[in-house]
PDB file of C-alpha atoms in Angstrom:
ATOM      1  CA  LYS A   6       0.000   0.000   0.000  1.00  0.00           C
ATOM      2  CA  SER A   7       2.769   2.433   0.881  1.00  0.00           C
ATOM      3  CA  LEU A   8       4.415   1.878  -2.462  1.00  0.00           C
ATOM      4  CA  GLN A   9       1.190   2.511  -4.369  1.00  0.00           C
ATOM      5  CA  ALA A  10       0.457   5.631  -2.329  1.00  0.00           C
ATOM      6  CA  LEU A  11       3.934   7.012  -2.950  1.00  0.00           C
ATOM      7  CA  GLU A  12       3.698   6.292  -6.671  1.00  0.00           C
ATOM      8  CA  ARG A  13       0.359   8.145  -6.722  1.00  0.00           C
ATOM      9  CA  VAL A  14       1.852  11.134  -4.876  1.00  0.00           C
ATOM     10  CA  LEU A  15       4.682  11.241  -7.385  1.00  0.00           C
ATOM     11  CA  GLN A  16       2.222  11.107 -10.273  1.00  0.00           C
ATOM     12  CA  ILE A  17       0.245  14.025  -8.807  1.00  0.00           C
ATOM     13  CA  GLN A  18       3.425  16.031  -8.180  1.00  0.00           C
ATOM     14  CA  ARG A  19       4.656  15.507 -11.715  1.00  0.00           C
ATOM     15  CA  GLY A  20       1.307  16.715 -13.016  1.00  0.00           C
ATOM     16  CA  SER A  21       1.006  19.755 -10.770  1.00  0.00           C
ATOM     17  CA  LEU A  22       4.531  20.952  -9.922  1.00  0.00           C
ATOM     18  CA  PRO A  23       6.996  22.517 -12.330  1.00  0.00           C
ATOM     19  CA  SER A  24       9.607  20.172 -13.765  1.00  0.00           C
ATOM     20  CA  GLY A  25      12.636  20.104 -11.490  1.00  0.00           C
ATOM     21  CA  HIS A  26      10.721  20.969  -8.310  1.00  0.00           C
ATOM     22  CA  PRO A  27      12.671  19.757  -5.234  1.00  0.00           C
ATOM     23  CA  GLN A  28       9.619  17.942  -3.893  1.00  0.00           C
ATOM     24  CA  ILE A  29       9.651  15.620  -6.903  1.00  0.00           C
ATOM     25  CA  GLY A  30      13.241  14.642  -6.127  1.00  0.00           C
ATOM     26  CA  ALA A  31      12.312  14.051  -2.478  1.00  0.00           C
ATOM     27  CA  SER A  32       9.400  11.821  -3.482  1.00  0.00           C
ATOM     28  CA  LEU A  33      11.599   9.883  -5.899  1.00  0.00           C
ATOM     29  CA  ASN A  34      14.121   9.396  -3.101  1.00  0.00           C
ATOM     30  CA  ASN A  35      11.388   8.121  -0.787  1.00  0.00           C
ATOM     31  CA  LEU A  36      10.156   5.734  -3.470  1.00  0.00           C
ATOM     32  CA  GLY A  37      13.682   4.464  -4.118  1.00  0.00           C
ATOM     33  CA  PHE A  38      14.253   3.992  -0.393  1.00  0.00           C
ATOM     34  CA  LEU A  39      11.010   2.056  -0.027  1.00  0.00           C
ATOM     35  CA  LEU A  40      11.945  -0.188  -2.973  1.00  0.00           C
ATOM     36  CA  MET A  41      15.351  -0.697  -1.383  1.00  0.00           C
ATOM     37  CA  GLU A  42      13.748  -1.606   1.942  1.00  0.00           C
ATOM     38  CA  GLU A  43      11.644  -4.179   0.109  1.00  0.00           C
ATOM     39  CA  ARG A  44      14.880  -5.533  -1.422  1.00  0.00           C
ATOM     40  CA  ARG A  45      13.720  -4.611  -4.919  1.00  0.00           C
ATOM     41  CA  LEU A  46      17.177  -3.277  -5.610  1.00  0.00           C
ATOM     42  CA  GLN A  47      17.088  -3.494  -9.402  1.00  0.00           C
ATOM     43  CA  GLU A  48      14.033  -1.224  -9.376  1.00  0.00           C
ATOM     44  CA  ALA A  49      15.366   1.041  -6.622  1.00  0.00           C
ATOM     45  CA  MET A  50      18.620   2.052  -8.268  1.00  0.00           C
ATOM     46  CA  PRO A  51      17.210   3.912 -11.324  1.00  0.00           C
ATOM     47  CA  VAL A  52      14.678   5.682  -9.102  1.00  0.00           C
ATOM     48  CA  LEU A  53      17.431   6.752  -6.696  1.00  0.00           C
ATOM     49  CA  LYS A  54      19.562   7.973  -9.598  1.00  0.00           C
ATOM     50  CA  GLU A  55      16.651  10.011 -10.920  1.00  0.00           C
ATOM     51  CA  ALA A  56      16.093  11.442  -7.430  1.00  0.00           C
ATOM     52  CA  VAL A  57      19.719  12.562  -7.192  1.00  0.00           C
ATOM     53  CA  GLN A  58      19.618  14.115 -10.662  1.00  0.00           C
ATOM     54  CA  ALA A  59      16.418  16.004  -9.825  1.00  0.00           C
ATOM     55  CA  ALA A  60      17.845  17.250  -6.520  1.00  0.00           C
ATOM     56  CA  VAL A  61      21.105  18.377  -8.105  1.00  0.00           C
ATOM     57  CA  ARG A  62      19.158  20.344 -10.745  1.00  0.00           C
ATOM     58  CA  SER A  63      16.864  22.002  -8.221  1.00  0.00           C
ATOM     59  CA  LEU A  64      19.053  22.378  -5.124  1.00  0.00           C
ATOM     60  CA  GLY A  65      22.644  22.281  -6.350  1.00  0.00           C
ATOM     61  CA  GLN A  66      25.305  19.612  -5.925  1.00  0.00           C
ATOM     62  CA  GLY A  67      26.480  20.552  -2.444  1.00  0.00           C
ATOM     63  CA  HIS A  68      23.062  20.553  -0.798  1.00  0.00           C
ATOM     64  CA  GLU A  69      22.595  18.303   2.216  1.00  0.00           C
ATOM     65  CA  SER A  70      19.536  16.683   0.600  1.00  0.00           C
ATOM     66  CA  VAL A  71      21.673  15.547  -2.326  1.00  0.00           C
ATOM     67  CA  ALA A  72      24.113  13.936   0.122  1.00  0.00           C
ATOM     68  CA  SER A  73      21.225  12.175   1.883  1.00  0.00           C
ATOM     69  CA  MET A  74      19.931  10.829  -1.426  1.00  0.00           C
ATOM     70  CA  LEU A  75      23.402   9.645  -2.364  1.00  0.00           C
ATOM     71  CA  LEU A  76      23.562   7.822   0.972  1.00  0.00           C
ATOM     72  CA  ASN A  77      20.548   5.788  -0.107  1.00  0.00           C
ATOM     73  CA  MET A  78      22.246   5.025  -3.396  1.00  0.00           C
ATOM     74  CA  ALA A  79      25.412   3.881  -1.594  1.00  0.00           C
ATOM     75  CA  ALA A  80      23.301   1.666   0.683  1.00  0.00           C
ATOM     76  CA  ALA A  81      21.602   0.074  -2.329  1.00  0.00           C
ATOM     77  CA  HIS A  82      25.013  -0.690  -3.850  1.00  0.00           C
ATOM     78  CA  GLU A  83      26.168  -2.242  -0.581  1.00  0.00           C
ATOM     79  CA  LEU A  84      23.027  -4.375  -0.349  1.00  0.00           C
ATOM     80  CA  GLN A  85      23.814  -5.675  -3.834  1.00  0.00           C
ATOM     81  CA  GLY A  86      27.385  -6.487  -2.792  1.00  0.00           C
ATOM     82  CA  GLU A  87      28.764  -3.704  -4.995  1.00  0.00           C
ATOM     83  CA  GLU A  88      31.320  -2.303  -2.563  1.00  0.00           C
ATOM     84  CA  SER A  89      33.392  -0.486  -5.178  1.00  0.00           C
ATOM     85  CA  GLN A  90      30.322   1.341  -6.522  1.00  0.00           C
ATOM     86  CA  ALA A  91      29.288   2.212  -2.959  1.00  0.00           C
ATOM     87  CA  GLU A  92      32.749   3.578  -2.285  1.00  0.00           C
ATOM     88  CA  SER A  93      32.539   5.708  -5.431  1.00  0.00           C
ATOM     89  CA  VAL A  94      29.308   7.212  -4.137  1.00  0.00           C
ATOM     90  CA  TYR A  95      30.876   7.972  -0.728  1.00  0.00           C
ATOM     91  CA  VAL A  96      33.820   9.649  -2.464  1.00  0.00           C
ATOM     92  CA  ARG A  97      31.353  11.672  -4.529  1.00  0.00           C
ATOM     93  CA  ILE A  98      29.569  12.781  -1.350  1.00  0.00           C
ATOM     94  CA  ALA A  99      32.916  13.810   0.157  1.00  0.00           C
ATOM     95  CA  LYS A 100      33.706  15.959  -2.866  1.00  0.00           C
ATOM     96  CA  LEU A 101      30.246  17.521  -2.970  1.00  0.00           C
ATOM     97  CA  ARG A 102      30.210  18.328   0.741  1.00  0.00           C
ATOM     98  CA  ALA A 103      33.832  19.542   0.905  1.00  0.00           C
ATOM     99  CA  GLY A 104      32.800  23.135   0.275  1.00  0.00           C
ATOM    100  CA  ALA A 105      29.815  23.146   2.638  1.00  0.00           C
ATOM    101  CA  ALA A 106      29.742  26.148   4.930  1.00  0.00           C
ATOM    102  CA  ALA A 107      28.696  24.104   7.965  1.00  0.00           C
ATOM    103  CA  ALA A 108      28.586  20.444   8.880  1.00  0.00           C
ATOM    104  CA  ALA A 109      25.204  18.757   8.716  1.00  0.00           C
ATOM    105  CA  ALA A 110      23.830  15.420   9.883  1.00  0.00           C
ATOM    106  CA  ALA A 111      24.439  13.952   6.417  1.00  0.00           C
ATOM    107  CA  ASP A 112      28.157  14.675   6.861  1.00  0.00           C
ATOM    108  CA  GLY A 113      28.313  12.481   9.940  1.00  0.00           C
ATOM    109  CA  GLN A 114      26.138   9.834   8.347  1.00  0.00           C
ATOM    110  CA  TRP A 115      28.183   9.376   5.194  1.00  0.00           C
ATOM    111  CA  ARG A 116      31.418   9.282   7.153  1.00  0.00           C
ATOM    112  CA  CYS A 117      30.022   6.674   9.537  1.00  0.00           C
ATOM    113  CA  ARG A 118      28.746   4.476   6.706  1.00  0.00           C
ATOM    114  CA  TYR A 119      31.903   4.915   4.662  1.00  0.00           C
ATOM    115  CA  GLY A 120      33.995   4.057   7.720  1.00  0.00           C
ATOM    116  CA  LYS A 121      31.987   0.847   8.150  1.00  0.00           C
ATOM    117  CA  LEU A 122      32.557  -0.048   4.495  1.00  0.00           C
ATOM    118  CA  LEU A 123      36.301   0.634   4.769  1.00  0.00           C
ATOM    119  CA  HIS A 124      36.439  -1.585   7.866  1.00  0.00           C
ATOM    120  CA  LYS A 125      34.580  -4.329   6.000  1.00  0.00           C
ATOM    121  CA  LEU A 126      37.110  -4.024   3.162  1.00  0.00           C
ATOM    122  CA  GLY A 127      39.989  -4.362   5.641  1.00  0.00           C
ATOM    123  CA  ARG A 128      41.170  -0.790   5.157  1.00  0.00           C
ATOM    124  CA  HIS A 129      41.299  -0.115   8.881  1.00  0.00           C
ATOM    125  CA  GLY A 130      43.623   2.904   8.851  1.00  0.00           C
ATOM    126  CA  GLU A 131      41.333   4.772   6.470  1.00  0.00           C
ATOM    127  CA  ALA A 132      38.296   3.620   8.429  1.00  0.00           C
ATOM    128  CA  LEU A 133      39.807   4.958  11.655  1.00  0.00           C
ATOM    129  CA  GLU A 134      40.308   8.455  10.275  1.00  0.00           C
ATOM    130  CA  THR A 135      36.898   8.524   8.599  1.00  0.00           C
ATOM    131  CA  LEU A 136      35.129   7.422  11.789  1.00  0.00           C
ATOM    132  CA  ARG A 137      37.055   9.912  13.931  1.00  0.00           C
ATOM    133  CA  THR A 138      35.960  12.673  11.579  1.00  0.00           C
ATOM    134  CA  ALA A 139      32.357  11.431  11.858  1.00  0.00           C
ATOM    135  CA  LEU A 140      32.609  11.730  15.652  1.00  0.00           C
ATOM    136  CA  THR A 141      33.928  15.268  15.267  1.00  0.00           C
ATOM    137  CA  VAL A 142      30.881  16.106  13.144  1.00  0.00           C
ATOM    138  CA  TRP A 143      28.518  14.553  15.714  1.00  0.00           C
ATOM    139  CA  ARG A 144      30.184  16.521  18.529  1.00  0.00           C
ATOM    140  CA  GLY A 145      29.993  19.734  16.508  1.00  0.00           C
ATOM    141  CA  LEU A 146      26.269  19.178  15.967  1.00  0.00           C
ATOM    142  CA  GLY A 147      25.820  18.649  19.698  1.00  0.00           C
ATOM    143  CA  LEU A 148      24.472  15.111  19.416  1.00  0.00           C
ATOM    144  CA  PRO A 149      24.572  13.161  22.699  1.00  0.00           C
ATOM    145  CA  PRO A 150      26.589   9.921  22.920  1.00  0.00           C
ATOM    146  CA  THR A 151      23.323   7.986  23.250  1.00  0.00           C
ATOM    147  CA  GLU A 152      22.110   9.056  19.787  1.00  0.00           C
ATOM    148  CA  GLY A 153      21.858   6.041  17.469  1.00  0.00           C
ATOM    149  CA  GLU A 154      24.213   7.317  14.771  1.00  0.00           C
ATOM    150  CA  VAL A 155      26.806   8.304  17.387  1.00  0.00           C
ATOM    151  CA  MET A 156      26.581   4.877  19.012  1.00  0.00           C
ATOM    152  CA  THR A 157      26.996   3.176  15.644  1.00  0.00           C
ATOM    153  CA  THR A 158      30.048   5.300  14.900  1.00  0.00           C
ATOM    154  CA  VAL A 159      31.605   4.559  18.286  1.00  0.00           C
ATOM    155  CA  GLY A 160      30.888   0.842  17.974  1.00  0.00           C
ATOM    156  CA  THR A 161      32.474   0.667  14.545  1.00  0.00           C
ATOM    157  CA  LEU A 162      35.414   2.725  15.774  1.00  0.00           C
ATOM    158  CA  GLY A 163      35.937   0.176  18.565  1.00  0.00           C
ATOM    159  CA  ALA A 164      35.891  -2.676  16.053  1.00  0.00           C
ATOM    160  CA  VAL A 165      38.426  -0.864  13.874  1.00  0.00           C
ATOM    161  CA  LEU A 166      40.752  -0.214  16.808  1.00  0.00           C
ATOM    162  CA  HIS A 167      40.460  -3.890  17.756  1.00  0.00           C
ATOM    163  CA  ALA A 168      41.303  -4.919  14.180  1.00  0.00           C
ATOM    164  CA  LEU A 169      44.350  -2.644  14.331  1.00  0.00           C
ATOM    165  CA  GLY A 170      45.453  -4.339  17.576  1.00  0.00           C
ATOM    166  CA  ARG A 171      44.952  -1.135  19.534  1.00  0.00           C
ATOM    167  CA  HIS A 172      42.895  -2.838  22.219  1.00  0.00           C
ATOM    168  CA  SER A 173      43.629  -0.313  24.991  1.00  0.00           C
ATOM    169  CA  GLU A 174      42.082   2.464  22.885  1.00  0.00           C
ATOM    170  CA  SER A 175      38.881   0.586  22.109  1.00  0.00           C
TER     171      SER A 175
END
């Protein structure tokens, strides 16, 4: 039902909003995420790509919403076992967000997820630095240590330190 409702919303938006309206990109992203959650990854990926393209056109490449949409795309690649494609998306997010005036939640999120991927790939040194930067973002945003994303980052950081043999630091 949710999928049908979202497809209907998107149809209405496309008929009533100007082409390139940011809300269309947001709805596409939601549809792609829902397809991804249902493990319909082959269907999700083109929808997520369209969402990113729409958001870039309407909001600009460096916008936090674009980074959030790219996070969904990276997750879809990871779910399909496409680690190298996921890494390419994380690198793209890093480049897009490099010029951002202020850190946003998406900046912590992509660093946390990228750090987890690097750890999975055995690239622990890179993972360590990426996760430490994610923690810096979380601190700068004033998120408490009990926040889910912060806890995930800290847990992954502990696993990375353990993998590096730095047990006293974890």
